[in-house]
Coordinates of N, CA and C in Angstrom, one line a residue:
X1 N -8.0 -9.5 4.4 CA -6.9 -8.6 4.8 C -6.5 -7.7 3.6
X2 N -7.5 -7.7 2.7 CA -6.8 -7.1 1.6 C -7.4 -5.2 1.5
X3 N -8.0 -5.2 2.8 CA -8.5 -3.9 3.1 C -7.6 -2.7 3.6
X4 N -6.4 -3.4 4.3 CA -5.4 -3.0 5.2 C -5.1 -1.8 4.4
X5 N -4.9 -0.5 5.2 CA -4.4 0.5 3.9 C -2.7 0.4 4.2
X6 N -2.2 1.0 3.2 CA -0.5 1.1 2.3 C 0.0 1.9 2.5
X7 N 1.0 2.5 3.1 CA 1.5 4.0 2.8 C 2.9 3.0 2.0
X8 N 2.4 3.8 0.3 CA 4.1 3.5 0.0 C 4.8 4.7 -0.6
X9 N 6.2 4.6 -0.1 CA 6.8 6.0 -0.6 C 7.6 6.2 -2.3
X10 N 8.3 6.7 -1.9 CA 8.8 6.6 -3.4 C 9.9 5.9 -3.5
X11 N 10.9 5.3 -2.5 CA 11.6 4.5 -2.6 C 11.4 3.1 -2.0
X12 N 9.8 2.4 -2.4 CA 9.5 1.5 -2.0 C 9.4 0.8 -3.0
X13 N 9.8 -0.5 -2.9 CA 9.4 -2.4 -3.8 C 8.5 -3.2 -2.9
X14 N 7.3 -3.0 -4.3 CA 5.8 -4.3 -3.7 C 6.6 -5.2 -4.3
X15 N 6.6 -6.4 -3.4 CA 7.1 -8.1 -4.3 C 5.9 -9.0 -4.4
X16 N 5.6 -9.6 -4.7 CA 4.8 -10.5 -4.6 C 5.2 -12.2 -5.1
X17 N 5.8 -12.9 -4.1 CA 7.0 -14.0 -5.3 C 6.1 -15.1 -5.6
X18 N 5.1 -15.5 -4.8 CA 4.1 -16.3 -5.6 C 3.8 -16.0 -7.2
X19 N 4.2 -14.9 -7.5 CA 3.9 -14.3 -9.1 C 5.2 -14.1 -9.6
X20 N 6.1 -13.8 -9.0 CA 7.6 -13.5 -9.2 C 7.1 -12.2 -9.8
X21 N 6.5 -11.5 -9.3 CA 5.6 -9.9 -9.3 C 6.6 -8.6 -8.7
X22 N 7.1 -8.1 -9.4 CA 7.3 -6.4 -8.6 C 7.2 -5.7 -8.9
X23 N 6.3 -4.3 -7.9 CA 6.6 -3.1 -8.4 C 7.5 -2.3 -8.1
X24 N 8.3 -1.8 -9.0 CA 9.4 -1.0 -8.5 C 9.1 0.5 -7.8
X25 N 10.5 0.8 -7.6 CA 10.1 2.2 -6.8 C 9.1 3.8 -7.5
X26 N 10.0 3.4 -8.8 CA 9.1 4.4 -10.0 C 7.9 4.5 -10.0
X27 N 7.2 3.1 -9.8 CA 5.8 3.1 -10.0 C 4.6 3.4 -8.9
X28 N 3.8 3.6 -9.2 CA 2.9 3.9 -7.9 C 3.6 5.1 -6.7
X29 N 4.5 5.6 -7.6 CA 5.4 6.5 -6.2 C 4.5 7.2 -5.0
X30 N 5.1 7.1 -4.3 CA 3.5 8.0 -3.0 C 2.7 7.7 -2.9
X31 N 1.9 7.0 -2.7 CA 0.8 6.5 -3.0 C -0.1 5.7 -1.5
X32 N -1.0 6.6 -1.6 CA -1.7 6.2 0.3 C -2.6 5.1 -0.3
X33 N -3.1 3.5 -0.5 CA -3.8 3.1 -0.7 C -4.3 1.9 -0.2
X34 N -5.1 0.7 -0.4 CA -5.2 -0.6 0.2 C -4.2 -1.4 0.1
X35 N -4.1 -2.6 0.0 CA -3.4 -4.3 -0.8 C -4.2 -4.0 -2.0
X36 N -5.4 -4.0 -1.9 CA -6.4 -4.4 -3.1 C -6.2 -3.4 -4.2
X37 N -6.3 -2.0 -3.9 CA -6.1 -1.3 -4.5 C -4.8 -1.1 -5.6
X38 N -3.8 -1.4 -4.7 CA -2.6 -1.5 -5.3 C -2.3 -2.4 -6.1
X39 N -2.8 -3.7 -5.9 CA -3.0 -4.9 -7.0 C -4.2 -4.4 -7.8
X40 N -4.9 -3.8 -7.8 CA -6.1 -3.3 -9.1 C -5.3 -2.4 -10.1
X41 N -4.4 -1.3 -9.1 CA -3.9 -0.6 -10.0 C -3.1 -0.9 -10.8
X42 N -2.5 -1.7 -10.3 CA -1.2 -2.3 -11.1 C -1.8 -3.5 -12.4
X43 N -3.0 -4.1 -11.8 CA -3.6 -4.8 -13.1 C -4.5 -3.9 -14.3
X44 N -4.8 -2.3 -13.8 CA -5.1 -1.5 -14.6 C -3.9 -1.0 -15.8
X45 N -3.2 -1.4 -15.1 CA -1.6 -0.4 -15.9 C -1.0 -1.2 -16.7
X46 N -1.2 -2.9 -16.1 CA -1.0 -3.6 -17.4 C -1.6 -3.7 -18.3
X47 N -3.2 -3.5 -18.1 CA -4.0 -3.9 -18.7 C -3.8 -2.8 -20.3
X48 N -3.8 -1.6 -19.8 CA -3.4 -0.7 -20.6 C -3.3 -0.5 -22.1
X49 N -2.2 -1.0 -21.9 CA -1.7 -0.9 -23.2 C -1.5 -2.7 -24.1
X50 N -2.5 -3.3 -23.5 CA -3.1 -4.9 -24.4 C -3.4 -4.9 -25.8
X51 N -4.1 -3.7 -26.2 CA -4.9 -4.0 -27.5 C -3.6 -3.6 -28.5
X52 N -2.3 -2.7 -27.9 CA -1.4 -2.4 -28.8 C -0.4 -3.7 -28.8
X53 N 0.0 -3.9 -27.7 CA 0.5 -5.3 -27.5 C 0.4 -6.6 -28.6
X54 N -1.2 -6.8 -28.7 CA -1.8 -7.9 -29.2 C -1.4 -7.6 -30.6
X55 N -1.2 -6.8 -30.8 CA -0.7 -6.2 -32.7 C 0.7 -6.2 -32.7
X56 N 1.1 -6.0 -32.2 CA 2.6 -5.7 -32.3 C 3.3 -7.3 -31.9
X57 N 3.2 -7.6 -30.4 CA 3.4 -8.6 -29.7 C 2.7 -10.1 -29.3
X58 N 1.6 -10.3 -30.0 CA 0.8 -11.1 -29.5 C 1.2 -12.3 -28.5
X59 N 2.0 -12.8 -28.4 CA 2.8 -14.1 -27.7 C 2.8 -13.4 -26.3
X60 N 3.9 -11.9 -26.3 CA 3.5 -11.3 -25.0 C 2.3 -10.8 -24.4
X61 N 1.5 -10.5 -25.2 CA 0.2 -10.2 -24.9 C -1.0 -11.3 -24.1
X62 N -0.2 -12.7 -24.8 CA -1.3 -13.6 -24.1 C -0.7 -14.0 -23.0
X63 N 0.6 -14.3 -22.7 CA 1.6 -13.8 -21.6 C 1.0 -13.3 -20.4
X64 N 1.0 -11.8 -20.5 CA 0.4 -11.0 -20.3 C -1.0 -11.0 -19.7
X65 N -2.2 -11.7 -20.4 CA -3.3 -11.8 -20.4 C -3.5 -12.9 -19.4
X66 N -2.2 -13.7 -19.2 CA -2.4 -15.2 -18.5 C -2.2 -14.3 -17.0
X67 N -1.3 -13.4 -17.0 CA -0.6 -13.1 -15.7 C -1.8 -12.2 -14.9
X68 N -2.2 -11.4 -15.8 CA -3.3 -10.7 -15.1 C -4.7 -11.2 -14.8
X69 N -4.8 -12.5 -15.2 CA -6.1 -13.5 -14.2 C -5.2 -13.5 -13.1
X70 N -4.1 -14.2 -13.0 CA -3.5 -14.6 -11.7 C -3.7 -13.3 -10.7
X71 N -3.3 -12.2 -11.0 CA -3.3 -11.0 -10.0 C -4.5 -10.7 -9.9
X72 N -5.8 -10.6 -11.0 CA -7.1 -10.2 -10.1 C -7.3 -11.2 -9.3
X73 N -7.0 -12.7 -9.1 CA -7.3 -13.5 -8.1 C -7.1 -12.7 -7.0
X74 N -5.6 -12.5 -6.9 CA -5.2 -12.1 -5.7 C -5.6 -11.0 -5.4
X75 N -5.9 -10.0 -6.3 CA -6.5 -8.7 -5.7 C -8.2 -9.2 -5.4
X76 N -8.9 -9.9 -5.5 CA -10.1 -10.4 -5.2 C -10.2 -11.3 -3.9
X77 N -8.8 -11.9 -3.3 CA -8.8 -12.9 -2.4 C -8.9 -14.1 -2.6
X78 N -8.7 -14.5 -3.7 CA -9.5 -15.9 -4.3 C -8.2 -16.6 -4.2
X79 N -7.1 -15.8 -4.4 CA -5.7 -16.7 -4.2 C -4.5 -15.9 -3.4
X80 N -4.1 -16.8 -2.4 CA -3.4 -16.3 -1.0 C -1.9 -15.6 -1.7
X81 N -1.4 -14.5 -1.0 CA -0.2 -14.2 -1.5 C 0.7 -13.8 -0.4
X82 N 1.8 -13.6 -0.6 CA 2.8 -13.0 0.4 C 3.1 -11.5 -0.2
X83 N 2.6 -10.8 0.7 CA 2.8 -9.0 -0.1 C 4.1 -8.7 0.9
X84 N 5.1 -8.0 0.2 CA 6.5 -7.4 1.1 C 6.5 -6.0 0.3
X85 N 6.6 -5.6 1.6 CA 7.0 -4.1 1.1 C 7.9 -3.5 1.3
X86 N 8.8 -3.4 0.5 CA 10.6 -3.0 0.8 C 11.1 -1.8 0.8
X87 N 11.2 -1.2 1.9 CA 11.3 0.4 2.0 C 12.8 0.7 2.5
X88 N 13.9 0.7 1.8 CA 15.6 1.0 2.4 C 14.8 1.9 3.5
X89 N 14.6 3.3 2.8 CA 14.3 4.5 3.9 C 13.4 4.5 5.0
X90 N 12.8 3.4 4.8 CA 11.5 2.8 6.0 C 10.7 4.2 6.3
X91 N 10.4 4.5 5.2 CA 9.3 5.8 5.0 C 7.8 5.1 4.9
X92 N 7.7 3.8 4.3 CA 6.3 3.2 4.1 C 5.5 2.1 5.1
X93 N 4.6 1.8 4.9 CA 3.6 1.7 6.1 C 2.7 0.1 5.7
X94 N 2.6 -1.0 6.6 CA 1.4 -1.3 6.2 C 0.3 -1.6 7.6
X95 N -1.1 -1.6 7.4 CA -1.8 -1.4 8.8 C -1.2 -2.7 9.4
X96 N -1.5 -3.0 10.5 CA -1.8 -4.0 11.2 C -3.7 -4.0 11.1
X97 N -3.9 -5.4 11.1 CA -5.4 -5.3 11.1 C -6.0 -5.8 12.6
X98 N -4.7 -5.9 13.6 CA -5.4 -6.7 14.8 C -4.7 -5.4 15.7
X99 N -5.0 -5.0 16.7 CA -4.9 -4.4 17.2 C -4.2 -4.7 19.1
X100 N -3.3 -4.5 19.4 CA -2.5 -5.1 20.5 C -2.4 -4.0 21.3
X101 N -3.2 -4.2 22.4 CA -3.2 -3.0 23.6 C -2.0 -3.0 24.8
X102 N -1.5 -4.6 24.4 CA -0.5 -4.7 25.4 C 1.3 -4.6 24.7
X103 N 1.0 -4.2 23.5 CA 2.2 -4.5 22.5 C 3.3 -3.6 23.0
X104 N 4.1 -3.8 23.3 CA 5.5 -3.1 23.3 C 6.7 -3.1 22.8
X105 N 7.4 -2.4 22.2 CA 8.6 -2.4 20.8 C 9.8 -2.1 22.0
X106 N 10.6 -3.0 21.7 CA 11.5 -2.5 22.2 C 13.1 -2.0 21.7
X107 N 12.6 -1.2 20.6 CA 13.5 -0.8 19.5 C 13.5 0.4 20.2
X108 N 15.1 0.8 20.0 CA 15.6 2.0 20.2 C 15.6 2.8 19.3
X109 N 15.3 3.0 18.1 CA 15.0 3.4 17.3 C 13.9 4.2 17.0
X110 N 13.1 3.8 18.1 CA 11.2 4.2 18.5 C 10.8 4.7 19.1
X111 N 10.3 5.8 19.8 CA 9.7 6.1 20.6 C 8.6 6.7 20.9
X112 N 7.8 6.3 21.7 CA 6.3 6.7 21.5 C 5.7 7.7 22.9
X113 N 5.3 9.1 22.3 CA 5.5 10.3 23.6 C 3.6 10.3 23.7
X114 N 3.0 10.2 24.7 CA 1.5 10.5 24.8 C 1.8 11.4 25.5
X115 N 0.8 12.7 24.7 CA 0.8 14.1 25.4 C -1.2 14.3 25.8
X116 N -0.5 14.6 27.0 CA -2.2 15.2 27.6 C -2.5 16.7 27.2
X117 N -3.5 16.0 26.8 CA -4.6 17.7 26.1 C -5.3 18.2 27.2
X118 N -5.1 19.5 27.3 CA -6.3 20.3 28.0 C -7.2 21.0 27.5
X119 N -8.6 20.6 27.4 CA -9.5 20.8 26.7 C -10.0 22.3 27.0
X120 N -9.9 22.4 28.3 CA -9.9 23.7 28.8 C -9.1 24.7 28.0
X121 N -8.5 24.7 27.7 CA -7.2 25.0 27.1 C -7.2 25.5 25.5
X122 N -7.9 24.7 25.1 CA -8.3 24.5 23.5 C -9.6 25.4 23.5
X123 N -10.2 24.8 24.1 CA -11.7 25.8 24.0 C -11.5 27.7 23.9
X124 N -10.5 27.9 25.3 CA -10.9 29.2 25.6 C -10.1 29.6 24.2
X125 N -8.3 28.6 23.8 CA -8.2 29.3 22.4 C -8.9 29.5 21.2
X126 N -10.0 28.8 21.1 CA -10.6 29.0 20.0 C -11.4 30.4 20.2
X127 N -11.7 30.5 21.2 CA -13.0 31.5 21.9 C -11.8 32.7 21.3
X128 N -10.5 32.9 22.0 CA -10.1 34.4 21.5 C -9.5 34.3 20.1
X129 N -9.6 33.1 19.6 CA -8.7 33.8 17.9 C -10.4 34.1 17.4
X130 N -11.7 33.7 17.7 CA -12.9 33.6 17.0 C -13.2 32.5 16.4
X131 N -13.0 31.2 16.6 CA -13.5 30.3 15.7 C -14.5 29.6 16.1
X132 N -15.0 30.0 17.9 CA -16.8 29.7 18.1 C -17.6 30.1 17.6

């Protein structure tokens, strides 16, 4: 499930509390991506700045070096997590990976309009702006 893609916005929080893990809203802002992805990136960004760490900080560095096995697990699948995505503005997204043909929301807050296309319709416009 770690394929599901992400829409996160800029006022969104990844948690992750098996790791006592978050990304705040600063980071990754906008960002269309996987689970996987987003745990790669974020073990990229730690990863980062290690070799300065290890000079300056080394205690936090191995710290550091402990925490990021734990998350490529999880960005690999190898270890199960609870991912939340905390959006006040509910601007962010995550897929569903099963697909429910019978599903109905019955939130008022929702609404979902299916509009019929006429193909006829589309064709002849393309024919007079010129784009056949």
């Amino acid at each position: 499930m770690l394929n599901r893609q992400v829409v996160k916005s800029e006022s969104a929080t990844i948690k992750i509390p098996e790791l006592d893990f978050e990304i705040p809203p600063e980071a990754q802002r906008g960002s269309l991506s996987t689970v996987e992805g987003i745990l790669m990136r974020a073990t990229d960004e730690l990863q980062a700045l290690q070799e300065e760490r290890k000079k300056v900080a080394p205690e936090t560095a191995e710290a550091i070096d402990q925490f990021l096995v734990k998350l490529r697990a999880c960005a690999t699948g190898e270890s199960c997590i609870t991912f939340i995505l905390d959006d006040p503005v509910g601007n962010s997204f995550i897929e569903n990976p099963l697909r429910y043909p019978h599903l109905q929301v019955n939130d008022q807050r929702y609404s979902v309009i299916a509009y019929e296309l006429a193909t006829s319709w589309i064709c002849c416009s393309r024919v007079e702006c010129g784009l056949v």
